[in-house]
Amino acid sequence: MKTDRLTIAGTAYASRLIVGTGKYPTFEVMRRAIEASGAVLVTVAVRRVDLARRDGESLLDHLDLETLKLLPNTAGCYTADEAVRTARLAREAGLSDLIKLEVIGDEKTLFPDTEGLLQATRTLVKEGFTVLPYTNDDLVVAKRLRDAGAAAVMPLASPIGSGLGIQNALNLRFILEEIRDIPVIVDAGVGTPSDAAVVLEMGADGVLMNTGIAGAGDPVKMARAMRLAVEAGRLAAESGRIPRKLHASASSPIDGLLR
Amino acid sequence: MTIVLNGVRREAPAGASVLALLETIGLAPGRVAVEINGRIARREDFAREPLRDDDRVEVVQFVGGG
C-alpha cells in the first residue's frame, strides 16, 4: 500500500488528488493552484473552438505537460452516443486513452444516467480506452461498471459543485467494501479539506475535485489545504484508528499520583 | 465551395486540406481534434485529408473543466 501513489490501469500517479481546471479566475491562479495541490492528473473538457472570439490564450499554454497528465472528461453529455463521440475527439486531441466518462441524466442535480454510462463504458472499453466513470454512490452500478471493464469507479459524494461533502457515507462504505480490484475515486461534492480527509480515511483510493479549490476565496491556499487533507486522510486509513468508546480512558498514568 | 465549420457555414477553397483550413483559422494542428461528417480525422492525415463541398467540420480543443 503506497501512501502517495494512485495506480490506475497499471500506471502509478504521484498523488491521490485529481484536480479540475475549470472555474478559475485566471489561468495563472489555476497554474499555481494545481502546483500547490501536488496533483498530477488534471481534468479538462472538450469544446468547439470558438472561432468568433479567440484571444490566442489556450488552456494548454498554462499546464506543464511535462509533469501533468490530462484526464479529458465528457462533461455536458446527456447520451452515451454524445459521450462516446466526445471521448473519441478527446483521444485524438490529447493522444491518450484516459477518459473521465460522464453521461448526465438530470440537469438540476447533474446526477449520472447510469444506463447510458454503462453503455458508453462498454463501447469505450472495447475501443481501448481507460475509462474512469463518474457515477452514483450506488454499489450495484459500481459493480456493473467494474464488470464492464472500467479502470476505476468514481462515485459522487454529493452533487457536482455543491460543496455538500459526503451525503451518504453508508453507500460509499458499501462501494469501498466491495470494489477492491480497481480504484475507487470519490468525485464531486468535496467542499472543504475535512471532506477530502474523511473520504481518504474511509479507504477511498483517491479524490477528484474542481470547484472546492477553484471556487475558494484563495484557490492556491485551498489547493495546498486539500493536498494536506488527502495525505492526512490516507495516512490515517493506513494507520488504523482507535475504536470509539463511550467513556473516558485516561492518557496519563494513575500510578505515582500525589495523594 | 462552402463547409459548415463548428456550426457556421463559410467559404473554403475547393479541395483544401484539413491542415490548410486550420492554418487559415490560425490553429496549431497539435492541439485540436477534427471531425468531418461525424468521423474523426486523424492528425497524421490532416495534410492529405481533402475537404469537400458541404462537409460538416468540427474543430475541438481542451478547455478548463472538472
mmCIF file of C-alpha atoms in Angstrom, chain A residues 9-110:
data_model
loop_
_atom_site.group_PDB
_atom_site.id
_atom_site.type_symbol
_atom_site.label_atom_id
_atom_site.label_comp_id
_atom_site.label_asym_id
_atom_site.label_seq_id
_atom_site.Cartn_x
_atom_site.Cartn_y
_atom_site.Cartn_z
ATOM 1 C CA ALA A 9 -4.683 0.618 -15.099
ATOM 2 C CA GLY A 10 -1.073 -0.164 -14.194
ATOM 3 C CA THR A 11 0.155 3.436 -14.191
ATOM 4 C CA ALA A 12 1.152 4.973 -10.858
ATOM 5 C CA TYR A 13 0.400 8.650 -10.334
ATOM 6 C CA ALA A 14 2.282 10.513 -7.609
ATOM 7 C CA SER A 15 -0.810 11.961 -5.945
ATOM 8 C CA ARG A 16 -4.167 10.676 -4.774
ATOM 9 C CA LEU A 17 -5.696 14.055 -5.521
ATOM 10 C CA ILE A 18 -7.046 14.719 -9.024
ATOM 11 C CA VAL A 19 -7.993 18.316 -9.760
ATOM 12 C CA GLY A 20 -10.036 20.112 -12.378
ATOM 13 C CA THR A 21 -9.075 23.107 -14.478
ATOM 14 C CA GLY A 22 -12.453 24.861 -14.672
ATOM 15 C CA LYS A 23 -13.865 27.946 -12.957
ATOM 16 C CA TYR A 24 -10.554 29.604 -12.039
ATOM 17 C CA PRO A 25 -10.484 33.410 -12.079
ATOM 18 C CA THR A 26 -7.342 33.367 -14.274
ATOM 19 C CA PHE A 27 -5.054 30.800 -15.903
ATOM 20 C CA GLU A 28 -2.234 31.981 -13.622
ATOM 21 C CA VAL A 29 -4.245 31.249 -10.458
ATOM 22 C CA MET A 30 -5.118 27.852 -11.924
ATOM 23 C CA ARG A 31 -1.472 27.085 -12.645
ATOM 24 C CA ARG A 32 -0.373 27.998 -9.133
ATOM 25 C CA ALA A 33 -3.282 26.133 -7.520
ATOM 26 C CA ILE A 34 -2.523 22.952 -9.442
ATOM 27 C CA GLU A 35 1.106 23.235 -8.402
ATOM 28 C CA ALA A 36 0.100 23.724 -4.754
ATOM 29 C CA SER A 37 -2.281 20.748 -4.912
ATOM 30 C CA GLY A 38 0.504 18.373 -5.903
ATOM 31 C CA ALA A 39 -1.900 16.725 -8.348
ATOM 32 C CA VAL A 40 -0.516 15.083 -11.471
ATOM 33 C CA LEU A 41 -3.797 14.120 -13.087
ATOM 34 C CA VAL A 42 -5.843 17.123 -14.183
ATOM 35 C CA THR A 43 -9.241 17.047 -15.821
ATOM 36 C CA VAL A 44 -10.066 19.066 -18.934
ATOM 37 C CA ALA A 45 -13.215 19.457 -21.011
ATOM 38 C CA VAL A 46 -13.587 19.142 -24.790
ATOM 39 C CA ARG A 47 -15.316 22.018 -26.557
ATOM 40 C CA ARG A 48 -15.692 23.526 -30.007
ATOM 41 C CA VAL A 49 -13.053 26.117 -30.773
ATOM 42 C CA ASP A 50 -14.845 29.469 -30.629
ATOM 43 C CA LEU A 51 -13.809 30.922 -33.974
ATOM 44 C CA ALA A 52 -15.568 34.246 -33.433
ATOM 45 C CA ARG A 53 -13.890 35.020 -30.145
ATOM 46 C CA ARG A 54 -10.283 33.918 -29.886
ATOM 47 C CA ASP A 55 -7.800 35.821 -27.745
ATOM 48 C CA GLY A 56 -4.940 33.465 -28.558
ATOM 49 C CA GLU A 57 -4.728 32.150 -24.997
ATOM 50 C CA SER A 58 -5.253 28.449 -24.648
ATOM 51 C CA LEU A 59 -5.586 26.276 -21.567
ATOM 52 C CA LEU A 60 -2.675 24.095 -22.628
ATOM 53 C CA ASP A 61 -0.318 27.106 -22.594
ATOM 54 C CA HIS A 62 -0.800 27.128 -18.834
ATOM 55 C CA LEU A 63 -0.428 23.446 -17.999
ATOM 56 C CA ASP A 64 3.025 21.920 -17.597
ATOM 57 C CA LEU A 65 2.551 18.788 -19.639
ATOM 58 C CA GLU A 66 5.997 17.541 -18.633
ATOM 59 C CA THR A 67 4.687 16.846 -15.140
ATOM 60 C CA LEU A 68 0.896 16.796 -15.561
ATOM 61 C CA LYS A 69 -1.240 14.190 -17.255
ATOM 62 C CA LEU A 70 -4.504 15.272 -18.870
ATOM 63 C CA LEU A 71 -7.709 13.475 -17.965
ATOM 64 C CA PRO A 72 -10.301 14.665 -20.510
ATOM 65 C CA ASN A 73 -13.941 14.479 -19.492
ATOM 66 C CA THR A 74 -17.230 14.094 -21.335
ATOM 67 C CA ALA A 75 -18.965 16.710 -19.190
ATOM 68 C CA GLY A 76 -22.171 18.064 -20.640
ATOM 69 C CA CYS A 77 -23.014 14.849 -22.496
ATOM 70 C CA TYR A 78 -26.546 13.564 -21.912
ATOM 71 C CA THR A 79 -26.426 10.396 -24.002
ATOM 72 C CA ALA A 80 -24.000 7.513 -24.387
ATOM 73 C CA ASP A 81 -23.519 8.435 -28.053
ATOM 74 C CA GLU A 82 -22.542 12.034 -27.252
ATOM 75 C CA ALA A 83 -20.136 10.830 -24.574
ATOM 76 C CA VAL A 84 -18.519 8.270 -26.898
ATOM 77 C CA ARG A 85 -18.146 10.892 -29.629
ATOM 78 C CA THR A 86 -16.552 13.337 -27.185
ATOM 79 C CA ALA A 87 -14.223 10.642 -25.847
ATOM 80 C CA ARG A 88 -13.011 9.823 -29.345
ATOM 81 C CA LEU A 89 -12.302 13.511 -30.034
ATOM 82 C CA ALA A 90 -10.513 13.801 -26.688
ATOM 83 C CA ARG A 91 -8.295 10.852 -27.531
ATOM 84 C CA GLU A 92 -7.389 12.427 -30.839
ATOM 85 C CA ALA A 93 -6.661 15.828 -29.273
ATOM 86 C CA GLY A 94 -4.747 14.509 -26.286
ATOM 87 C CA LEU A 95 -3.170 11.352 -27.681
ATOM 88 C CA SER A 96 -4.119 9.399 -24.579
ATOM 89 C CA ASP A 97 -6.688 6.711 -23.816
ATOM 90 C CA LEU A 98 -7.673 8.150 -20.430
ATOM 91 C CA ILE A 99 -11.232 9.381 -20.210
ATOM 92 C CA LYS A 100 -13.356 10.605 -17.327
ATOM 93 C CA LEU A 101 -16.710 9.400 -18.542
ATOM 94 C CA GLU A 102 -19.774 11.431 -17.696
ATOM 95 C CA VAL A 103 -23.253 10.739 -19.001
ATOM 96 C CA ILE A 104 -25.564 13.147 -17.248
ATOM 97 C CA GLY A 105 -29.192 12.272 -16.628
ATOM 98 C CA ASP A 106 -30.573 15.291 -14.831
ATOM 99 C CA GLU A 107 -29.819 18.981 -15.303
ATOM 100 C CA LYS A 108 -30.538 20.187 -11.798
ATOM 101 C CA THR A 109 -28.545 17.595 -9.888
ATOM 102 C CA LEU A 110 -26.128 16.559 -12.674
#
